[in-house]
Short mmCIF file of C-alpha atoms and ligand atoms in Angstrom, two decimals:
data_model
loop_
_atom_site.label_atom_id
_atom_site.label_comp_id
_atom_site.label_asym_id
_atom_site.label_seq_id
_atom_site.Cartn_x
_atom_site.Cartn_y
_atom_site.Cartn_z
CA MET N 1 -59.42 -12.63 18.43
CA ARG N 2 -56.59 -11.43 16.25
CA ASP N 3 -54.26 -13.86 14.11
CA PRO N 4 -50.90 -13.50 16.00
CA ALA N 5 -49.34 -14.82 12.86
CA GLY N 6 -51.46 -13.02 10.39
CA PHE N 7 -48.86 -10.56 9.49
CA LEU N 8 -46.99 -13.15 7.54
CA GLY N 9 -49.37 -13.55 4.89
CA GLU N 10 -50.16 -9.95 4.78
CA GLU N 11 -46.58 -8.97 4.40
CA TYR N 12 -46.16 -11.42 1.65
CA ARG N 13 -49.10 -10.23 -0.37
CA THR N 14 -47.67 -6.58 -0.08
CA LEU N 15 -44.43 -7.95 -1.57
CA VAL N 16 -46.12 -9.79 -4.44
CA SER N 17 -48.38 -6.84 -5.24
CA SER N 18 -45.44 -4.56 -5.54
CA GLY N 19 -43.41 -7.15 -7.57
CA LEU N 20 -40.61 -7.31 -4.88
CA ASP N 21 -41.16 -11.27 -3.84
CA TRP N 22 -38.61 -13.47 -5.23
CA LYS N 23 -39.73 -15.99 -7.56
CA LEU N 24 -37.40 -19.18 -7.28
CA HIS N 25 -35.99 -20.74 -10.38
CA VAL N 26 -35.31 -24.51 -10.46
CA LEU N 27 -32.06 -26.05 -11.74
CA GLY N 28 -32.54 -29.44 -13.01
CA GLY N 29 -28.67 -30.38 -13.17
CA PRO N 30 -25.31 -28.81 -12.57
CA SER N 31 -24.42 -25.25 -12.31
CA ALA N 32 -22.78 -25.65 -15.92
CA PRO N 33 -22.42 -23.14 -18.73
CA TRP N 34 -25.43 -24.89 -20.44
CA CYS N 35 -27.87 -25.85 -17.81
CA GLU N 36 -31.43 -26.72 -17.21
CA VAL N 37 -33.37 -23.70 -15.31
CA ASP N 38 -37.12 -24.28 -14.93
CA GLY N 39 -37.02 -27.19 -17.41
CA LYS N 40 -35.31 -25.16 -20.20
CA ARG N 41 -31.84 -25.48 -21.57
CA VAL N 42 -30.12 -22.10 -21.31
CA LEU N 43 -26.92 -20.37 -20.90
CA MET N 44 -26.03 -19.72 -17.28
CA PHE N 45 -25.16 -15.98 -17.01
CA CYS N 46 -25.78 -15.11 -13.41
CA SER N 47 -24.06 -18.05 -11.09
CA ASN N 48 -21.08 -16.85 -9.02
CA ASN N 49 -19.39 -20.24 -10.34
CA TYR N 50 -16.89 -18.04 -12.01
CA LEU N 51 -14.48 -21.03 -13.04
CA GLY N 52 -16.83 -23.68 -13.49
CA LEU N 53 -14.96 -25.64 -10.45
CA SER N 54 -18.36 -26.71 -9.03
CA ASN N 55 -18.63 -29.13 -11.65
CA HIS N 56 -14.79 -29.74 -12.16
CA PRO N 57 -14.24 -33.44 -12.57
CA LYS N 58 -11.24 -33.27 -9.74
CA VAL N 59 -13.68 -31.47 -7.42
CA LYS N 60 -16.32 -33.91 -7.73
CA GLU N 61 -14.05 -36.92 -7.26
CA ALA N 62 -12.35 -35.46 -4.19
CA ALA N 63 -15.88 -35.13 -2.76
CA ARG N 64 -16.72 -38.54 -3.59
CA ARG N 65 -13.82 -40.08 -2.24
CA ALA N 66 -14.14 -38.10 1.10
CA LEU N 67 -17.89 -39.29 1.31
CA GLU N 68 -16.87 -42.97 1.00
CA ARG N 69 -14.14 -42.65 3.56
CA TYR N 70 -15.76 -40.35 6.23
CA GLY N 71 -19.38 -40.57 5.55
CA ALA N 72 -22.01 -37.88 5.15
CA GLY N 73 -21.66 -35.65 8.10
CA SER N 74 -18.85 -34.57 10.54
CA GLY N 75 -20.93 -35.63 13.74
CA SER N 76 -20.40 -32.33 15.55
CA VAL N 77 -19.27 -28.93 15.87
CA ARG N 78 -15.53 -28.24 15.22
CA PRO N 79 -14.65 -27.62 19.23
CA ILE N 80 -16.14 -30.97 20.20
CA ALA N 81 -15.99 -33.97 18.02
CA GLY N 82 -16.51 -32.49 14.49
CA ASN N 83 -12.79 -31.50 13.76
CA LEU N 84 -11.74 -33.86 11.15
CA ASP N 85 -8.15 -34.00 9.46
CA LEU N 86 -9.55 -32.69 6.36
CA HIS N 87 -10.71 -29.47 8.01
CA ALA N 88 -7.10 -28.97 9.42
CA GLU N 89 -5.71 -29.67 6.13
CA LEU N 90 -8.01 -27.40 4.16
CA GLU N 91 -6.98 -24.39 6.47
CA ARG N 92 -3.26 -25.24 6.20
CA ARG N 93 -3.75 -25.29 2.19
CA LEU N 94 -5.77 -22.09 2.26
CA ALA N 95 -3.23 -20.17 4.40
CA ARG N 96 -0.55 -21.27 1.89
CA PHE N 97 -2.50 -20.31 -1.07
CA LYS N 98 -3.39 -16.87 0.33
CA GLY N 99 0.24 -16.42 1.74
CA ALA N 100 -1.07 -16.17 5.23
CA GLU N 101 0.10 -17.31 8.66
CA ALA N 102 -2.87 -18.89 9.07
CA SER N 103 -6.51 -19.41 7.97
CA LEU N 104 -9.88 -20.63 9.46
CA THR N 105 -13.12 -22.02 7.67
CA TYR N 106 -16.69 -21.32 8.85
CA SER N 107 -19.88 -22.81 7.56
CA SER N 108 -20.54 -19.89 5.41
CA GLY N 109 -19.54 -16.40 4.28
CA PHE N 110 -22.39 -15.05 6.11
CA ALA N 111 -21.56 -16.90 9.19
CA THR N 112 -18.06 -15.68 9.09
CA ASN N 113 -19.21 -11.95 9.00
CA ALA N 114 -22.07 -12.36 11.31
CA GLY N 115 -19.87 -14.27 13.86
CA LEU N 116 -16.48 -12.35 13.79
CA ILE N 117 -17.28 -8.71 13.22
CA PRO N 118 -19.15 -8.36 16.55
CA GLN N 119 -16.04 -10.08 18.49
CA LEU N 120 -13.55 -7.68 16.79
CA VAL N 121 -15.48 -4.60 17.89
CA GLY N 122 -17.89 -3.79 20.72
CA GLU N 123 -18.86 -1.12 23.11
CA GLY N 124 -16.39 1.89 23.09
CA ASP N 125 -15.31 0.86 19.64
CA LEU N 126 -15.88 2.43 16.09
CA VAL N 127 -16.59 0.38 13.04
CA ILE N 128 -16.39 2.15 9.32
CA SER N 129 -18.12 0.77 6.58
CA ASP N 130 -18.28 1.33 2.96
CA GLU N 131 -21.97 2.49 2.22
CA LEU N 132 -22.53 -0.20 -0.20
CA ASN N 133 -21.04 -3.35 1.83
CA HIS N 134 -23.03 -6.63 1.67
CA GLY N 135 -25.64 -7.51 3.78
CA SER N 136 -23.72 -9.97 5.99
CA ILE N 137 -21.38 -7.25 6.91
CA ILE N 138 -24.22 -4.96 7.60
CA ASP N 139 -25.70 -7.59 10.11
CA GLY N 140 -22.28 -8.24 11.74
CA VAL N 141 -21.79 -4.83 12.50
CA ARG N 142 -25.25 -4.58 13.80
CA LEU N 143 -24.91 -7.47 16.10
CA SER N 144 -21.57 -5.50 17.62
CA ARG N 145 -22.33 -2.70 20.12
CA ALA N 146 -19.65 -0.58 18.32
CA GLU N 147 -20.57 3.05 17.10
CA ARG N 148 -21.08 2.96 13.24
CA ALA N 149 -20.16 5.23 10.43
CA VAL N 150 -20.21 4.82 6.80
CA PHE N 151 -17.98 6.33 3.99
CA ARG N 152 -18.96 7.18 0.37
CA HIS N 153 -18.54 4.19 -1.85
CA THR N 154 -14.71 3.19 -2.74
CA ASP N 155 -13.83 6.76 -1.59
CA PRO N 156 -10.68 6.92 0.59
CA VAL N 157 -10.85 10.63 0.88
CA ASP N 158 -14.21 10.53 2.44
CA LEU N 159 -13.05 7.69 4.65
CA GLU N 160 -10.39 9.94 5.90
CA ARG N 161 -12.81 12.50 6.59
CA VAL N 162 -15.03 10.19 8.68
CA VAL N 163 -12.11 8.70 10.63
CA GLN N 164 -10.92 12.36 11.44
CA GLU N 165 -14.50 13.79 12.46
CA ALA N 166 -14.78 10.54 14.69
CA ASP N 167 -11.44 11.13 16.25
CA ALA N 168 -12.31 14.67 16.86
CA ARG N 169 -15.69 13.71 18.67
CA THR N 170 -14.37 10.73 20.59
CA PRO N 171 -10.45 10.58 20.55
CA SER N 172 -10.75 7.54 22.83
CA TYR N 173 -12.00 4.85 20.89
CA ARG N 174 -10.62 1.54 22.18
CA ARG N 175 -10.41 0.08 18.55
CA VAL N 176 -11.33 1.15 15.06
CA LEU N 177 -12.40 -1.21 12.37
CA ILE N 178 -12.61 -0.36 8.85
CA ILE N 179 -14.41 -2.92 6.68
CA THR N 180 -15.29 -3.10 3.04
CA ASP N 181 -15.95 -5.60 0.20
CA GLY N 182 -13.19 -6.16 -2.04
CA VAL N 183 -15.39 -6.51 -5.26
CA PHE N 184 -18.83 -4.97 -5.17
CA SER N 185 -21.24 -7.56 -6.47
CA MET N 186 -23.77 -5.18 -7.99
CA ASP N 187 -21.67 -3.06 -9.98
CA GLY N 188 -18.42 -5.29 -10.27
CA ASP N 189 -15.99 -2.34 -8.94
CA ILE N 190 -12.96 -2.88 -6.68
CA ALA N 191 -12.35 -1.46 -3.55
CA PRO N 192 -9.20 0.90 -3.36
CA LEU N 193 -7.91 -1.33 -0.71
CA ASP N 194 -4.30 0.11 -0.93
CA ARG N 195 -5.57 3.66 -0.26
CA ILE N 196 -8.08 2.43 2.52
CA ALA N 197 -4.91 0.57 4.03
CA ASP N 198 -3.13 3.77 4.04
CA VAL N 199 -5.81 5.72 5.81
CA ALA N 200 -6.21 2.93 8.33
CA HIS N 201 -2.49 2.67 8.77
CA ARG N 202 -2.21 6.35 9.45
CA PHE N 203 -5.07 6.35 12.10
CA GLY N 204 -4.12 2.84 13.72
CA ALA N 205 -7.29 1.23 12.42
CA MET N 206 -7.78 -2.63 11.70
CA VAL N 207 -8.66 -3.47 8.02
CA TYR N 208 -11.20 -6.13 7.24
CA VAL N 209 -11.80 -7.06 3.57
CA ASP N 210 -14.57 -9.33 2.27
CA ASP N 211 -13.29 -10.81 -0.87
CA ALA N 212 -16.11 -13.19 -1.80
CA HIS N 213 -16.10 -11.99 -5.37
CA GLY N 214 -12.49 -11.26 -5.55
CA GLU N 215 -11.31 -14.90 -4.97
CA GLY N 216 -10.52 -16.80 -7.92
CA VAL N 217 -10.75 -13.78 -10.03
CA LEU N 218 -8.31 -11.04 -8.93
CA GLY N 219 -4.87 -11.36 -7.86
CA GLU N 220 -1.99 -13.86 -8.85
CA GLY N 221 -3.50 -17.11 -9.74
CA GLY N 222 -6.84 -15.86 -8.30
CA ARG N 223 -5.40 -15.43 -4.86
CA GLY N 224 -7.84 -12.35 -4.21
CA ILE N 225 -7.52 -8.80 -3.56
CA VAL N 226 -4.77 -8.76 -1.26
CA SER N 227 -2.55 -10.34 -3.79
CA HIS N 228 -3.93 -8.00 -6.36
CA PHE N 229 -2.61 -4.77 -4.41
CA ARG N 230 0.45 -6.58 -3.07
CA LEU N 231 -0.48 -5.63 0.24
CA GLY N 232 1.47 -6.83 3.15
CA ARG N 233 -0.16 -8.79 5.99
CA ASP N 234 0.53 -5.97 8.41
CA ARG N 235 -1.91 -3.57 6.27
CA VAL N 236 -4.73 -6.12 6.10
CA HIS N 237 -5.56 -7.73 9.38
CA VAL N 238 -8.56 -9.78 8.24
CA GLU N 239 -8.84 -11.26 4.62
CA MET N 240 -12.31 -12.91 4.47
CA GLY N 241 -13.79 -14.84 1.74
CA THR N 242 -16.08 -17.69 0.58
CA PHE N 243 -15.91 -21.15 -0.84
CA SER N 244 -19.43 -20.61 -2.37
CA LYS N 245 -18.22 -18.30 -5.34
CA ALA N 246 -15.26 -18.98 -7.64
CA PHE N 247 -14.16 -21.96 -5.48
CA GLY N 248 -17.43 -23.68 -6.33
CA VAL N 249 -18.50 -25.26 -3.23
CA VAL N 250 -19.74 -23.87 -0.03
CA GLY N 251 -18.03 -22.28 3.15
CA GLY N 252 -16.53 -18.97 4.71
CA HIS N 253 -13.23 -18.38 5.61
CA ILE N 254 -10.54 -15.99 7.02
CA SER N 255 -6.82 -15.50 6.46
CA GLY N 256 -4.54 -13.54 8.32
CA SER N 257 -2.14 -14.05 11.77
CA ARG N 258 -2.15 -16.95 13.84
CA ASP N 259 -3.32 -14.66 16.65
CA LEU N 260 -6.19 -13.71 14.57
CA VAL N 261 -7.29 -17.47 13.99
CA ASN N 262 -6.88 -18.41 17.65
CA PHE N 263 -8.91 -15.28 18.81
CA ALA N 264 -11.77 -15.99 15.99
CA LEU N 265 -12.23 -19.65 16.83
CA ASN N 266 -12.52 -19.17 20.53
CA ARG N 267 -14.61 -15.98 20.20
CA SER N 268 -17.06 -16.61 17.11
CA ARG N 269 -20.37 -18.18 18.26
CA THR N 270 -21.16 -18.96 14.66
CA TRP N 271 -18.04 -21.07 14.48
CA LEU N 272 -18.28 -22.78 18.01
CA LEU N 273 -22.00 -23.50 18.10
CA SER N 274 -22.67 -24.61 14.45
CA GLY N 275 -21.88 -28.13 13.07
CA SER N 276 -18.62 -28.38 10.76
CA HIS N 277 -18.60 -29.05 7.28
CA PRO N 278 -19.43 -32.36 5.94
CA PRO N 279 -16.10 -34.21 4.83
CA ALA N 280 -17.07 -34.11 0.96
CA VAL N 281 -17.40 -30.18 1.44
CA ALA N 282 -14.13 -29.86 3.08
CA ALA N 283 -12.46 -32.33 0.51
CA ALA N 284 -14.01 -30.45 -2.50
CA CYS N 285 -12.94 -27.12 -1.18
CA LEU N 286 -9.21 -28.69 -0.82
CA ALA N 287 -9.49 -29.84 -4.40
CA ALA N 288 -10.68 -26.52 -5.75
CA ILE N 289 -7.49 -24.95 -4.21
CA ASP N 290 -5.60 -27.59 -6.01
CA VAL N 291 -7.14 -26.89 -9.49
CA LEU N 292 -6.52 -22.98 -8.77
CA GLU N 293 -2.74 -23.75 -8.46
CA SER N 294 -2.33 -26.33 -10.95
CA GLU N 295 -4.78 -25.00 -13.75
CA PRO N 296 -4.12 -21.43 -14.03
CA ASN N 297 -5.93 -21.41 -17.41
CA HIS N 298 -9.28 -21.01 -15.81
CA VAL N 299 -8.59 -17.69 -14.39
CA GLU N 300 -7.00 -16.73 -17.53
CA ARG N 301 -9.96 -17.86 -19.79
CA LEU N 302 -12.41 -15.90 -17.27
CA TRP N 303 -10.59 -12.59 -17.80
CA ALA N 304 -10.41 -13.25 -21.73
CA LEU N 305 -14.16 -13.89 -21.92
CA THR N 306 -14.85 -11.09 -19.67
CA GLN N 307 -12.83 -8.66 -22.03
CA GLN N 308 -14.69 -9.78 -25.17
CA PHE N 309 -18.05 -9.72 -23.51
CA LYS N 310 -17.59 -6.03 -22.23
CA LYS N 311 -16.13 -5.01 -25.62
CA ALA N 312 -19.12 -6.61 -27.55
CA MET N 313 -21.74 -5.31 -25.19
CA THR N 314 -20.34 -1.79 -25.33
CA ALA N 315 -19.92 -1.83 -29.04
CA LEU N 316 -23.65 -2.64 -29.24
CA GLY N 317 -24.50 0.41 -27.26
CA PHE N 318 -25.48 -1.13 -23.93
CA ASP N 319 -24.39 0.74 -20.62
CA THR N 320 -22.23 -1.73 -18.74
CA GLY N 321 -21.64 0.89 -15.73
CA HIS N 322 -17.99 0.98 -14.31
CA SER N 323 -17.50 -2.62 -13.46
CA GLU N 324 -13.66 -3.71 -13.50
CA THR N 325 -14.36 -7.49 -13.17
CA PRO N 326 -16.23 -10.44 -14.50
CA ILE N 327 -19.37 -8.93 -12.97
CA THR N 328 -20.80 -6.85 -15.77
CA PRO N 329 -24.05 -5.05 -15.18
CA ILE N 330 -26.30 -4.26 -18.15
CA LEU N 331 -27.97 -0.89 -16.84
CA VAL N 332 -31.44 -0.34 -18.30
CA GLY N 333 -33.02 2.23 -15.91
CA GLU N 334 -36.58 1.15 -14.89
CA SER N 335 -37.15 -2.04 -12.98
CA ALA N 336 -40.02 -3.08 -15.48
CA THR N 337 -37.63 -2.70 -18.21
CA ALA N 338 -34.86 -4.91 -16.42
CA LYS N 339 -37.44 -7.51 -15.90
CA ARG N 340 -38.61 -7.62 -19.47
CA LEU N 341 -35.28 -7.84 -20.92
CA SER N 342 -34.42 -10.59 -18.59
CA GLU N 343 -37.64 -12.45 -19.53
CA ARG N 344 -36.81 -11.90 -23.09
CA LEU N 345 -33.40 -13.35 -22.69
CA PHE N 346 -34.61 -16.32 -21.14
CA ASP N 347 -36.73 -17.08 -24.09
CA LEU N 348 -33.85 -16.67 -26.24
CA GLY N 349 -31.93 -19.09 -24.13
CA VAL N 350 -29.71 -16.92 -21.70
CA PHE N 351 -30.18 -17.00 -17.95
CA ALA N 352 -29.51 -13.66 -16.34
CA LEU N 353 -31.61 -12.08 -13.74
CA PRO N 354 -32.67 -8.43 -13.05
CA ILE N 355 -31.44 -6.58 -10.14
CA VAL N 356 -33.98 -3.98 -9.25
CA TYR N 357 -34.95 -1.61 -6.33
CA PRO N 358 -34.41 -1.94 -3.20
CA MET N 359 -31.29 -4.01 -4.18
CA VAL N 360 -30.05 -1.03 -6.18
CA ALA N 361 -31.28 2.89 -6.80
CA LYS N 362 -34.88 3.08 -8.44
CA ASP N 363 -33.42 4.36 -11.77
CA LYS N 364 -30.36 1.93 -11.70
CA ALA N 365 -32.18 -1.35 -12.42
CA ARG N 366 -30.10 -3.78 -14.42
CA ILE N 367 -29.43 -7.16 -15.70
CA ARG N 368 -26.22 -8.49 -13.66
CA THR N 369 -24.25 -10.77 -15.78
CA ILE N 370 -21.32 -12.90 -14.27
CA MET N 371 -18.85 -14.30 -16.77
CA ASN N 372 -18.09 -18.18 -16.72
CA ALA N 373 -14.50 -19.40 -17.61
CA ALA N 374 -16.15 -22.73 -18.88
CA LEU N 375 -18.10 -20.96 -21.67
CA THR N 376 -16.88 -21.51 -25.35
CA ASP N 377 -16.52 -18.84 -27.70
CA ASP N 378 -19.65 -20.20 -29.43
CA ASP N 379 -21.39 -19.84 -26.23
CA LEU N 380 -20.27 -16.32 -25.88
CA SER N 381 -21.46 -15.42 -29.46
CA VAL N 382 -25.08 -17.04 -28.65
CA ALA N 383 -25.44 -14.90 -25.70
CA ILE N 384 -24.30 -11.77 -27.17
CA SER N 385 -26.60 -12.37 -30.08
CA ALA N 386 -29.35 -12.94 -27.63
CA PHE N 387 -28.62 -9.56 -25.95
CA GLU N 388 -28.58 -7.62 -29.19
CA LYS N 389 -31.94 -9.16 -30.27
CA ALA N 390 -33.74 -8.46 -27.01
CA GLY N 391 -32.11 -4.98 -26.54
CA ARG N 392 -33.42 -4.10 -30.16
CA GLU N 393 -36.80 -5.55 -29.39
CA LEU N 394 -36.92 -3.49 -26.25
CA ARG N 395 -35.64 -0.30 -27.96
CA LEU N 396 -32.47 -0.22 -25.52
CA LEU N 397 -30.30 -0.07 -28.59
C1 PLP Y 401 -21.75 -13.98 -1.27
C2 PLP Y 401 -21.29 -13.15 -0.28
C3 PLP Y 401 -21.16 -13.40 1.23
C4 PLP Y 401 -21.79 -14.65 1.83
O1 PLP Y 401 -21.22 -15.66 1.45
P1 PLP Y 401 -21.85 -17.27 1.55
O2 PLP Y 401 -20.43 -18.08 1.73
O3 PLP Y 401 -22.46 -17.36 0.37
O4 PLP Y 401 -22.51 -17.10 2.98
C5 PLP Y 401 -20.60 -12.55 1.93
N1 PLP Y 401 -20.10 -11.47 1.34
C6 PLP Y 401 -20.09 -11.03 0.28
C7 PLP Y 401 -19.44 -9.59 -0.26
C8 PLP Y 401 -20.78 -11.80 -0.58
O5 PLP Y 401 -20.70 -11.52 -2.10
#
């Protein structure tokens, strides 16, 4: 008889033989500039912990205190018995930080996109995405019954064409939603949100931005892409983000109008039916916002290091693409080259993983580096020397 689960092993072996399986690396301590990866002390060059907040003393202390006072878990989902004062306080503080009327937190950024997008649009609606949007947006859109269209990456002119063509085809969409990443995580480029919002405004469409990689990085004091472009709340209807990146903890969130939050919490199944954050998580997120507000030096340091690193890598002759943010891809072409470069860097004490097909185009394999504000100048020199040495050995320079 056929093994009904036989495909599991077969598919896995296919992935292994084509070199597309994930080989997991193990951290033996905090995500810090120098950390232990697979038992070796290396410089962390690919975490999303841009500002080092995951290991910041104030953030850790807040988590510890909340654990002592409230225990390890919240006991329920938010709408039943798991709505702690800490959760409400976090949402008030986040809304203030973002300059929005209200905010709502979810268990993760993925759960935010997967739970909210299919409630914003449905049958008879149209959703228009940047072609390189994050997988959680793609899944959120798939869960809706809305008609879908994509526009060329970061191209508001193409967006306008897509909206016009859709309008000519079906002038009676109930709602139109335009959705984009704020900062694209593979190339580090920034969505032209001001021009996207202009197109949306002219056509009466809603705007949803996923700012997972813009928060803590762009805008005044790291407030994110809406602040970066100084856009009014009437132009961006859903500002979505995550506590799992620059905030250094975990959890998704949205900011916007009070109506948005009331709607979202009553309709998102990933919010209604999933356990709320442990108290230590909510308290750590609160402390991370505190640190961003009271210690602006982290964001400044992140940008100073980013500029130094990009300048040094370009001077060496590396192709760093068209990044505008602390995500700096080192483009090398072939997947095998990217993998070899990453392995050699690891030997030399730098942890930076390759990003290869199918995550990026076949000839666009790269090492994706992400800068960290907690690096010292010496750390940065060590990393640059390692890139130089490995690059020469592999004849990339
Ligand atoms: C990381 C990321 C997410 C998912 O956020 P989590 O909170 O880690 O689930 C969503 N969108 C984008 C653009 C991301 O980079």
